[in-house]
Short mmCIF file of C-alpha atoms in Angstrom, two decimals:
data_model
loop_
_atom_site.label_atom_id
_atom_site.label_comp_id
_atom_site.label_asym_id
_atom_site.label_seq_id
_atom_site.Cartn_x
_atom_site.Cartn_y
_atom_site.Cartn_z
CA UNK A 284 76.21 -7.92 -16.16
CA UNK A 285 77.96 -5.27 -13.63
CA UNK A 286 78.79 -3.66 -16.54
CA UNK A 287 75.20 -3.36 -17.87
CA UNK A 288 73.72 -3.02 -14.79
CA UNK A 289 73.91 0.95 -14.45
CA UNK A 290 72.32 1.37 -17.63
CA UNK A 291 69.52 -0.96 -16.53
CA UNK A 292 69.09 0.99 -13.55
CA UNK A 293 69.02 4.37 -15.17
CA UNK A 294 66.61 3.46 -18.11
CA UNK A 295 64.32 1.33 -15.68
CA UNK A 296 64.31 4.61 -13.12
CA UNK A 297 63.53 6.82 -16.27
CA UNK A 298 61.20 4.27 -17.62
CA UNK A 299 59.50 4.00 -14.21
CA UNK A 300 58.81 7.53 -13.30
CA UNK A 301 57.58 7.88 -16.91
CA UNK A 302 55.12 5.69 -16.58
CA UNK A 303 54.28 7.04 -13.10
CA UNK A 304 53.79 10.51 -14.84
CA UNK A 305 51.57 9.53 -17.76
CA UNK A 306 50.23 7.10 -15.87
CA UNK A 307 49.37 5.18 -18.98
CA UNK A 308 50.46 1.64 -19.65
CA UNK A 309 49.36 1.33 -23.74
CA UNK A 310 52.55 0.25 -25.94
CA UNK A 311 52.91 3.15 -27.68
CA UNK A 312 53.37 5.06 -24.56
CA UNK A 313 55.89 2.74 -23.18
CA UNK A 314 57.71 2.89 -26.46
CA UNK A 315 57.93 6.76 -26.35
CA UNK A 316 58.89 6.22 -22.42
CA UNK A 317 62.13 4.09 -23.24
CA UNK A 318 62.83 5.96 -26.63
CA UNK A 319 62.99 9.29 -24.32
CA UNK A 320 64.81 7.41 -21.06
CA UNK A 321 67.29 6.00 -23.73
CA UNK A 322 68.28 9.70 -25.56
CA UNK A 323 68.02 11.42 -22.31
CA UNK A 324 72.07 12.08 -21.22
CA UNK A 325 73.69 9.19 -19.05
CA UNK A 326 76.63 10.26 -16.75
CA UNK A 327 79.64 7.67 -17.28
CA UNK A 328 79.19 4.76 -15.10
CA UNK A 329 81.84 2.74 -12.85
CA UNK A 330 80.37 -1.14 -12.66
CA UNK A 331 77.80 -1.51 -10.23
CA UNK A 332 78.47 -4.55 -7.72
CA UNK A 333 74.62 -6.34 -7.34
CA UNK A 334 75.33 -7.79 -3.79
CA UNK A 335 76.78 -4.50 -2.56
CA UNK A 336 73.52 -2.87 -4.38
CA UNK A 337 71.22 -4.97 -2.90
CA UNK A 338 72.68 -4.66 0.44
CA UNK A 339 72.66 -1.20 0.22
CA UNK A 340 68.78 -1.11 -0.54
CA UNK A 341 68.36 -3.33 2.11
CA UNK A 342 69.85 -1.27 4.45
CA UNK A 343 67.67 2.17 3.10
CA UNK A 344 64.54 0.05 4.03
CA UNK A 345 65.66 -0.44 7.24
CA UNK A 346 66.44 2.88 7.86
CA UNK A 347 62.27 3.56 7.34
CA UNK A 348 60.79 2.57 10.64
CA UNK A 349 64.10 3.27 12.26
CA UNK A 350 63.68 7.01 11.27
CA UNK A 351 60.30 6.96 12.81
CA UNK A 352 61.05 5.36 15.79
CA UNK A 353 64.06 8.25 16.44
CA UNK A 354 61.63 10.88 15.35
CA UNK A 355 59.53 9.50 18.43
CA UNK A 356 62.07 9.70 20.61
CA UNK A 357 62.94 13.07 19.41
CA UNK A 358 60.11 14.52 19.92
CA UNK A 359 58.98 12.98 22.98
CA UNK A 360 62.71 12.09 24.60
CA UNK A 361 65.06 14.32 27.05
CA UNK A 362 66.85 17.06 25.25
CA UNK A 363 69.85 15.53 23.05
CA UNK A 364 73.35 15.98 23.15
CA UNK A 365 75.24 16.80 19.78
CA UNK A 366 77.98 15.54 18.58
CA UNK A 367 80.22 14.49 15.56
CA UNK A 368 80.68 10.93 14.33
CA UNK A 369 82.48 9.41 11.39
CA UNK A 370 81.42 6.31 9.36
CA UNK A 371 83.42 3.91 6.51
CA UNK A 372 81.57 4.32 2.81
CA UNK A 373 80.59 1.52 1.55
CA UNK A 374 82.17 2.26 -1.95
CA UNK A 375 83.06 6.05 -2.16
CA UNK A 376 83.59 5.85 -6.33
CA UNK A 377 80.09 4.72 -7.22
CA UNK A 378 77.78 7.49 -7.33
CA UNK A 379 75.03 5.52 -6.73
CA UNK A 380 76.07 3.76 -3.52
CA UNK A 381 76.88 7.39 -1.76
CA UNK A 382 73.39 8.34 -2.41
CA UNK A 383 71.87 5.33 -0.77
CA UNK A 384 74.29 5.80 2.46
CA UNK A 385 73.76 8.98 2.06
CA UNK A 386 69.66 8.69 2.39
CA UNK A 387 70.16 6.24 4.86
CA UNK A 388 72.00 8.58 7.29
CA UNK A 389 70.12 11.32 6.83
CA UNK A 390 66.83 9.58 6.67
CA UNK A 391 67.01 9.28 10.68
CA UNK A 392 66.45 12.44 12.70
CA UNK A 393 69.45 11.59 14.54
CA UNK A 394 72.11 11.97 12.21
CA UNK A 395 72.74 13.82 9.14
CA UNK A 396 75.94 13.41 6.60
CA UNK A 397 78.04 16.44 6.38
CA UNK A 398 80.20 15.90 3.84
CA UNK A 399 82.95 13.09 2.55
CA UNK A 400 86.23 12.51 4.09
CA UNK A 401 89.51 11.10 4.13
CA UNK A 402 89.41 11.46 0.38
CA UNK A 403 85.76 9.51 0.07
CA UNK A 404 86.63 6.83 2.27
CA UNK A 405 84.35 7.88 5.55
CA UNK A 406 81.22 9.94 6.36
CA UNK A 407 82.31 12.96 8.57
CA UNK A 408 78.40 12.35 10.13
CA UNK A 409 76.32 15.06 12.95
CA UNK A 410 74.84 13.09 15.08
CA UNK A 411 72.38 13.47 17.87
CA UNK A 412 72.39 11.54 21.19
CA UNK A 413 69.53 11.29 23.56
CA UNK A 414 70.16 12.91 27.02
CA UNK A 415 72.75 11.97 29.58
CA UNK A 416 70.78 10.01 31.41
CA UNK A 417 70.39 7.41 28.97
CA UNK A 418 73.03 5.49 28.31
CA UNK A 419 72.74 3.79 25.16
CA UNK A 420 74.71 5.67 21.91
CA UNK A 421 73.17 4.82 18.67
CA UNK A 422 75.56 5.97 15.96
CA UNK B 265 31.62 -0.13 3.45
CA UNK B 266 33.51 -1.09 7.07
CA UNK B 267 36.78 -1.07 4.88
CA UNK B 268 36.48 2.32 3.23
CA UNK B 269 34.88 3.61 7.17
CA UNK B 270 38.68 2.31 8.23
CA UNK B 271 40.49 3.77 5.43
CA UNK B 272 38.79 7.18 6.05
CA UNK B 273 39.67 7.00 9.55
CA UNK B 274 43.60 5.45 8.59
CA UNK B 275 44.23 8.37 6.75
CA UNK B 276 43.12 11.07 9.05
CA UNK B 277 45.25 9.92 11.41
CA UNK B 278 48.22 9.61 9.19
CA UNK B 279 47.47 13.57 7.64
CA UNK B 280 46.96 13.92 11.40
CA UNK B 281 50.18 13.10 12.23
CA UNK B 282 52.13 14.23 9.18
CA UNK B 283 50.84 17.90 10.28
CA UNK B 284 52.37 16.92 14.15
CA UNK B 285 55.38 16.44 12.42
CA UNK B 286 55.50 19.08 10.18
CA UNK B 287 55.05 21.88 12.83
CA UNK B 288 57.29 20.32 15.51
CA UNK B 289 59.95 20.42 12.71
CA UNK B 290 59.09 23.98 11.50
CA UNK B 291 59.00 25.48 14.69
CA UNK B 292 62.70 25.29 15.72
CA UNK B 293 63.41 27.39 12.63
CA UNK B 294 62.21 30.51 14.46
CA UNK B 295 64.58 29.86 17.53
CA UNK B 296 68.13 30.49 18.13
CA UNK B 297 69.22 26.68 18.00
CA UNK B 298 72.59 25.86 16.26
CA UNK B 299 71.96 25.23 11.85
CA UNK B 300 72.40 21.72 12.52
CA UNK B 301 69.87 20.85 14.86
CA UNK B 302 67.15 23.08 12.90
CA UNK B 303 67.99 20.73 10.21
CA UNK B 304 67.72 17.18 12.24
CA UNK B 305 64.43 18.61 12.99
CA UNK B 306 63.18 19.60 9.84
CA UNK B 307 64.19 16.31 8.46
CA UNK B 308 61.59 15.23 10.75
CA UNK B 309 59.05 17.23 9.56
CA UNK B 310 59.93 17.40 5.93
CA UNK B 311 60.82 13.99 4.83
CA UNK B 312 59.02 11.49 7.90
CA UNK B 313 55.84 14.24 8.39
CA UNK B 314 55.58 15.03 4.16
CA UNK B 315 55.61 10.96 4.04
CA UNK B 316 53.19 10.41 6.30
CA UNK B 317 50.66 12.59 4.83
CA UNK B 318 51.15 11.24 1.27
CA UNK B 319 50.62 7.74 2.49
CA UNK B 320 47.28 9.32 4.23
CA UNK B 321 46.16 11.10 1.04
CA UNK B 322 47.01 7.53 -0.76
CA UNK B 323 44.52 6.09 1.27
CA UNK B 324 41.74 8.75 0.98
CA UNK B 325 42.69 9.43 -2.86
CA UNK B 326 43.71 5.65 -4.07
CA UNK B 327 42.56 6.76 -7.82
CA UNK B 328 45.29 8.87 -7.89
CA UNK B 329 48.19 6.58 -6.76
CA UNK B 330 50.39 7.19 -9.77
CA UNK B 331 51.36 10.93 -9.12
CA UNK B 332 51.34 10.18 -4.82
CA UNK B 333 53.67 7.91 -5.71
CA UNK B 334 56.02 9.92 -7.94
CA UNK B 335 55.65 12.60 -5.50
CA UNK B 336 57.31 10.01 -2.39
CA UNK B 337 60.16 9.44 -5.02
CA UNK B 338 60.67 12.84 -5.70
CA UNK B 339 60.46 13.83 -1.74
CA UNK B 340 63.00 10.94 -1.22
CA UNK B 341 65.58 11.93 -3.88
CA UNK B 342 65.41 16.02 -3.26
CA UNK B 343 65.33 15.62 0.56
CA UNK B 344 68.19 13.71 0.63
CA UNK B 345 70.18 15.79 -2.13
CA UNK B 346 69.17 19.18 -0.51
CA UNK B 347 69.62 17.92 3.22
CA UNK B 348 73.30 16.84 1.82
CA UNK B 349 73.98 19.97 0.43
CA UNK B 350 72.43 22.38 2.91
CA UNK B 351 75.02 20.31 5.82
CA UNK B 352 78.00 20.57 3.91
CA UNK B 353 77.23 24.18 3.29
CA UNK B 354 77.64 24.45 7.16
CA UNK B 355 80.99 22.39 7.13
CA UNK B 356 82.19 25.19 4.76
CA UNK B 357 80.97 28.10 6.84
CA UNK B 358 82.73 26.52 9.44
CA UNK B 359 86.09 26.25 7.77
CA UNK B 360 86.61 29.82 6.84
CA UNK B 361 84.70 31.10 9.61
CA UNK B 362 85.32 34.79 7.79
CA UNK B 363 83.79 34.40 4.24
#
């Protein structure tokens, strides 16, 4: 199964924005749809962990009304202070996993991912912090 | 009739908004701020703001849910590739400061 699992993923994502294209559910449209997301090149695949991928997703939902909320306070909050952060990946070898952290972060107005470090293992992360006079630091 | 009236009104707000966002974000890209805070506000204006008004035009447009949809995927994956790649461009910058 964890070994199946990023082909799932890949075909199903192919298959889904496919169908979201065409917008055509008929067989013979769904057959060309998985006959094209199967040929199309796969990149070689680590197995994917399905609690650590469901967490993950869990977390990028999260991050949806959190991102508002900070875009709020951005806009309407005292001027921030800038500064730089680090965070632990949650598994720097699948590709997959980065991205989701990786939206996550950068999702919310108040921090952005610069880059990998400590050879993948953290999130050298720019973060924002609202003004002095407020104490609380969200990461 | 009332629910279409609400869903009319919804989805002005939301384009409404969206467009708040959008030029809030935009507009720090003609000051002198530092890169990196030009791009926490832009990714207020291009991902939150460009969401806000595809969830308003999915409202007003419902027919066409297919291709709004596909275009919130898309806006997720690029904004997150390109805000990725446009910071770590600036973590490069910084490290040879001459090239």
């Amino acid at each position: 199964m964890r070994r199946l699992l990023p082909l799932l993923l890949t075909t199903g994502f192919r298959l889904a924005v496919w169908c979201l294209l065409t917008a055509d559910l008929s067989r013979l449209n769904l057959l060309i749809g998985l006959v094209v997301s199967l040929l199309l090149p796969r990149a070689h695949s680590r197995p994917l962990p399905l609690p650590a991928l469901l967490r993950a997703l869990g977390r990028s939902l999260l991050a949806v009304p959190q991102a508002y909320l900070e875009a709020l306070r951005l806009i309407f909050g005292r001027e921030p202070v800038e500064q730089e952060t680090s965070e632990v990946t949650t598994d720097g070898a699948i590709p997959l996993l980065v991205f989701l952290d990786v939206f996550r972060i950068t999702l919310t107005p108040f921090t952005i991912v610069l880059g990998l470090e400590d050879g993948g293992r953290r999130y050298r992360i720019h973060s924002l912090t609202p003004g002095p006079r407020r104490g609380d630091q969200t990461p | 009739m009332t629910l279409a009236v609400l869903a009319d009104h919804a989805s002005l707000l939301l384009l409404g908004a969206g467009l708040v966002f959008w030029f809030w974000g935009t507009w720090p890209l003609l000051e002198s701020r530092s890169y990196l805070s030009k791009l926490h506000a832009l990714s207020v204006a291009d991902t939150l703001g460009s969401a806000l008004m595809l969830l308003g035009l999915l409202l007003r447009i419902p027919g066409q849910w297919p291709l709004l949809v596909l275009a919130l995927v898309a806006l997720i994956l690029w904004n997150t590739i390109f805000g990725y790649v446009l910071a770590n461009c600036s973590l490069a910058s910084r490290r040879e400061p001459e090239s």
